[in-house]
Amino acid sequence: GIQVEQSPPDLILQEGANSTLRCNFSDSVNNLQWFHQNPWGQLINLFYIPSGTKQNGRLSATTVATERYSLLYISSSQTTDSGVYFCAVKGAYNTDKLIFGTGTRLQVFP
Amino acid sequence: DAGVIQSPRHEVTEMGQEVTLRCKPISGHDYLFWYRQTMMRGLELLIYFNNNVPIDDSGMPEDRFSAKMPNASFSTLKIQPSEPRDSAVYFCASSPRQGAYEQYFGPGTRLTVT
């Protein structure tokens, strides 16, 4: 099945810093989502981005489907950005399941 | 929209007891998914429904687990009998369509079996 790898596994930042999180996937996809799991455990939808670029405030994401990767950019990080960021994909040839990466754990310190 | 609603938010039970988790999907969504999250295994898809019909239950760990969707606005995940290794966070999610459509997750139920 399709493999999803995220990097880095852990990231520690000081408030105000910028960061880039990466998601690589092993096959063609027709759905890619970025989620933030906050310290209370809630999974929050950040972006639905099977291709192209989107921006929402301090966050933006880019997916290059032909090269099988997606990037999540966080600018001017805040302590509330702490948590785990997941990338999840659905294969273009098997759309039954959303396959999650193992996540990037982000800690932002004041 | 209120989003996906799950209850209870926390459940503590003793080994051997029956546990029922509940989910109300977003109105108008045709698909409903049950996931389990643990530190060891991450997020796992247990089962999903399309228009109230179970489509794929290959992720259900064993016969102690069962799921139903009696109507478009309600689903249950039951564990009977429960075991300590069932302790996890159980998420319900819904999407308007399979394939290229976005999934939305509920707040989860944290289950502890002692």
Short mmCIF file of C-alpha atoms in Angstrom, two decimals:
data_model
loop_
_atom_site.label_atom_id
_atom_site.label_comp_id
_atom_site.label_asym_id
_atom_site.label_seq_id
_atom_site.Cartn_x
_atom_site.Cartn_y
_atom_site.Cartn_z
CA GLY A 1 0.00 0.00 0.00
CA ILE A 2 0.86 3.64 -0.16
CA GLN A 3 3.54 4.81 2.29
CA VAL A 4 3.55 8.22 3.95
CA GLU A 5 6.69 9.60 5.58
CA GLN A 6 6.90 12.83 7.53
CA SER A 7 9.96 14.78 8.55
CA PRO A 8 11.31 15.86 10.87
CA PRO A 9 9.81 13.63 13.56
CA ASP A 10 10.40 16.28 16.22
CA LEU A 11 10.87 20.02 16.05
CA ILE A 12 11.58 22.50 18.82
CA LEU A 13 11.23 26.20 18.10
CA GLN A 14 11.27 29.47 19.91
CA GLU A 15 8.24 31.67 19.48
CA GLY A 16 8.50 33.77 16.32
CA ALA A 17 10.54 31.28 14.32
CA ASN A 18 9.50 29.83 10.98
CA SER A 19 9.41 26.14 10.11
CA THR A 20 8.79 23.75 7.23
CA LEU A 21 7.30 20.29 7.66
CA ARG A 22 7.54 17.72 4.89
CA CYS A 23 5.34 14.84 3.79
CA ASN A 24 6.52 12.31 1.19
CA PHE A 25 4.20 9.71 -0.29
CA SER A 26 5.00 6.69 -2.39
CA ASP A 27 2.25 6.74 -5.03
CA SER A 28 -0.24 8.99 -6.82
CA VAL A 29 -2.88 10.53 -4.58
CA ASN A 30 -6.20 12.27 -5.08
CA ASN A 31 -6.58 13.53 -1.54
CA LEU A 32 -4.04 15.02 0.83
CA GLN A 33 -4.91 16.61 4.13
CA TRP A 34 -2.85 18.28 6.84
CA PHE A 35 -4.10 18.02 10.43
CA HIS A 36 -2.98 19.56 13.69
CA GLN A 37 -3.51 17.45 16.80
CA ASN A 38 -3.45 19.89 19.67
CA PRO A 39 -2.28 19.06 23.20
CA TRP A 40 -5.89 18.20 24.11
CA GLY A 41 -5.94 15.52 21.42
CA GLN A 42 -8.29 17.16 18.96
CA LEU A 43 -7.59 16.64 15.25
CA ILE A 44 -8.06 19.93 13.48
CA ASN A 45 -8.25 20.21 9.70
CA LEU A 46 -5.63 22.60 8.39
CA PHE A 47 -5.63 22.06 4.64
CA TYR A 48 -7.21 19.87 2.01
CA ILE A 49 -4.55 20.13 -0.69
CA PRO A 50 -4.13 17.30 -3.21
CA SER A 51 -2.20 19.75 -5.41
CA GLY A 52 -1.17 23.40 -5.58
CA THR A 53 -0.70 25.97 -2.84
CA LYS A 54 -3.02 27.32 -0.16
CA GLN A 55 -2.60 29.83 2.62
CA ASN A 56 -4.50 30.41 5.83
CA GLY A 57 -3.07 33.13 8.03
CA ARG A 58 0.39 32.15 9.24
CA LEU A 59 0.08 28.70 7.71
CA SER A 60 0.50 27.71 4.11
CA ALA A 61 0.86 24.42 2.29
CA THR A 62 2.14 23.29 -1.07
CA THR A 63 1.66 19.91 -2.70
CA VAL A 64 3.67 18.86 -5.76
CA ALA A 65 1.74 15.77 -6.75
CA THR A 66 4.03 14.85 -9.65
CA GLU A 67 7.00 14.69 -7.26
CA ARG A 68 4.96 13.08 -4.46
CA TYR A 69 5.52 15.49 -1.63
CA SER A 70 3.77 18.20 0.33
CA LEU A 71 5.14 20.95 2.55
CA LEU A 72 3.51 22.75 5.45
CA TYR A 73 4.93 26.15 6.33
CA ILE A 74 4.42 27.76 9.72
CA SER A 75 5.55 31.36 10.00
CA SER A 76 6.00 33.40 13.17
CA SER A 77 5.25 30.36 15.31
CA GLN A 78 3.28 30.73 18.52
CA THR A 79 3.03 28.50 21.58
CA THR A 80 -0.48 27.55 20.46
CA ASP A 81 1.05 25.92 17.37
CA SER A 82 2.46 23.17 19.59
CA GLY A 83 1.19 19.66 18.99
CA VAL A 84 1.52 16.99 16.34
CA TYR A 85 1.08 17.68 12.65
CA PHE A 86 -0.19 14.83 10.50
CA CYS A 87 -0.23 14.42 6.78
CA ALA A 88 -2.82 11.97 5.41
CA VAL A 89 -3.37 10.78 1.85
CA LYS A 90 -5.71 8.67 -0.22
CA GLY A 91 -4.21 6.79 -3.11
CA ALA A 92 -5.49 7.67 -6.57
CA TYR A 93 -6.02 4.00 -7.36
CA ASN A 94 -7.47 2.96 -4.04
CA THR A 95 -9.63 5.66 -2.55
CA ASP A 96 -10.97 3.60 0.31
CA LYS A 97 -8.69 4.68 3.12
CA LEU A 98 -6.99 7.79 4.43
CA ILE A 99 -3.39 6.79 5.21
CA PHE A 100 -1.71 8.80 7.94
CA GLY A 101 1.95 9.60 8.35
CA THR A 102 3.58 9.20 11.75
CA GLY A 103 3.48 12.92 12.36
CA THR A 104 5.83 15.77 13.30
CA ARG A 105 5.78 16.75 16.95
CA LEU A 106 6.24 20.51 17.29
CA GLN A 107 7.05 22.28 20.51
CA VAL A 108 7.09 26.07 20.55
CA PHE A 109 8.62 27.77 23.59
CA PRO A 110 8.10 31.40 24.60
CA ASP B 1 -22.67 23.09 11.55
CA ALA B 2 -21.84 21.52 14.90
CA GLY B 3 -19.24 19.21 13.41
CA VAL B 4 -18.86 15.53 14.25
CA ILE B 5 -20.17 14.82 17.74
CA GLN B 6 -18.89 11.97 19.91
CA SER B 7 -19.92 10.75 23.32
CA PRO B 8 -18.80 10.14 25.90
CA ARG B 9 -15.59 12.19 25.81
CA HIS B 10 -14.00 10.04 28.50
CA GLU B 11 -14.83 6.52 29.59
CA VAL B 12 -13.23 4.52 32.37
CA THR B 13 -14.37 0.95 32.78
CA GLU B 14 -13.24 -2.33 34.25
CA MET B 15 -11.99 -5.24 32.22
CA GLY B 16 -14.83 -7.44 31.05
CA GLN B 17 -17.42 -4.69 30.88
CA GLU B 18 -19.25 -3.65 27.73
CA VAL B 19 -18.37 -0.26 26.28
CA THR B 20 -20.44 1.68 23.74
CA LEU B 21 -19.08 4.72 21.94
CA ARG B 22 -21.38 6.99 20.00
CA CYS B 23 -21.01 9.25 17.00
CA LYS B 24 -23.17 11.73 15.13
CA PRO B 25 -21.69 12.65 11.74
CA ILE B 26 -22.01 16.00 10.02
CA SER B 27 -25.46 16.31 8.47
CA GLY B 28 -25.45 15.38 4.80
CA HIS B 29 -22.23 13.39 4.92
CA ASP B 30 -22.50 9.98 3.31
CA TYR B 31 -19.39 8.40 4.84
CA LEU B 32 -18.57 7.64 8.44
CA PHE B 33 -15.26 6.31 9.72
CA TRP B 34 -14.13 4.90 13.07
CA TYR B 35 -10.43 5.22 14.00
CA ARG B 36 -8.36 4.22 17.00
CA GLN B 37 -5.22 6.06 18.12
CA THR B 38 -2.54 4.62 20.36
CA MET B 39 1.06 5.58 20.99
CA MET B 40 2.29 2.28 19.63
CA ARG B 41 0.21 2.04 16.44
CA GLY B 42 -0.74 5.63 15.67
CA LEU B 43 -4.05 6.23 13.91
CA GLU B 44 -5.75 3.09 12.61
CA LEU B 45 -8.93 2.88 10.55
CA LEU B 46 -11.24 0.33 12.14
CA ILE B 47 -14.31 0.41 9.91
CA TYR B 48 -16.20 2.73 7.61
CA PHE B 49 -19.76 3.08 6.37
CA ASN B 50 -21.30 4.45 3.20
CA ASN B 51 -24.95 5.42 3.41
CA ASN B 52 -25.25 3.44 6.66
CA VAL B 53 -23.81 0.25 5.13
CA PRO B 54 -20.48 -1.13 6.42
CA ILE B 55 -18.00 -1.18 3.55
CA ASP B 56 -14.71 -2.27 5.06
CA ASP B 57 -14.27 -3.68 8.55
CA SER B 58 -10.85 -5.20 7.96
CA GLY B 59 -9.35 -2.93 10.61
CA MET B 60 -11.59 -4.19 13.39
CA PRO B 61 -9.14 -5.94 15.71
CA GLU B 62 -11.29 -8.92 16.73
CA ASP B 63 -14.78 -10.19 17.31
CA ARG B 64 -15.06 -8.27 20.55
CA PHE B 65 -15.49 -5.13 18.43
CA SER B 66 -18.68 -4.36 16.53
CA ALA B 67 -20.05 -1.24 14.85
CA LYS B 68 -23.49 -0.26 13.63
CA MET B 69 -25.05 2.64 11.82
CA PRO B 70 -28.84 2.36 12.16
CA ASN B 71 -29.46 5.68 10.42
CA ALA B 72 -27.64 8.52 8.70
CA SER B 73 -27.17 10.51 11.89
CA PHE B 74 -25.96 7.92 14.39
CA SER B 75 -23.33 5.22 14.74
CA THR B 76 -22.04 3.11 17.60
CA LEU B 77 -18.82 1.24 18.25
CA LYS B 78 -19.17 -1.48 20.87
CA ILE B 79 -16.50 -3.45 22.68
CA GLN B 80 -17.66 -6.52 24.56
CA PRO B 81 -15.91 -7.65 26.67
CA SER B 82 -13.38 -4.85 27.06
CA GLU B 83 -9.71 -5.51 27.83
CA PRO B 84 -6.92 -3.21 29.08
CA ARG B 85 -5.26 -3.30 25.63
CA ASP B 86 -8.36 -1.60 24.21
CA SER B 87 -7.38 1.58 26.05
CA ALA B 88 -6.97 4.25 23.38
CA VAL B 89 -8.58 7.33 21.88
CA TYR B 90 -11.37 6.45 19.47
CA PHE B 91 -12.20 8.96 16.77
CA CYS B 92 -15.18 9.18 14.50
CA ALA B 93 -14.92 11.08 11.21
CA SER B 94 -17.25 11.84 8.34
CA SER B 95 -16.93 13.02 4.76
CA PRO B 96 -19.43 14.06 2.13
CA ARG B 97 -18.06 11.55 -0.34
CA GLN B 98 -15.31 8.98 -0.57
CA GLY B 99 -12.32 9.54 -2.78
CA ALA B 100 -11.45 13.16 -3.26
CA TYR B 101 -13.41 14.65 -0.40
CA GLU B 102 -12.19 15.95 2.93
CA GLN B 103 -12.66 14.05 6.20
CA TYR B 104 -13.67 15.83 9.39
CA PHE B 105 -12.90 14.35 12.79
CA GLY B 106 -14.83 14.40 16.02
CA PRO B 107 -13.20 15.27 19.37
CA GLY B 108 -12.60 11.61 20.21
CA THR B 109 -13.45 9.37 23.15
CA ARG B 110 -10.60 8.55 25.52
CA LEU B 111 -11.20 4.99 26.75
CA THR B 112 -9.38 3.56 29.75
CA VAL B 113 -9.94 -0.08 30.64
CA THR B 114 -8.56 -1.07 34.04
#
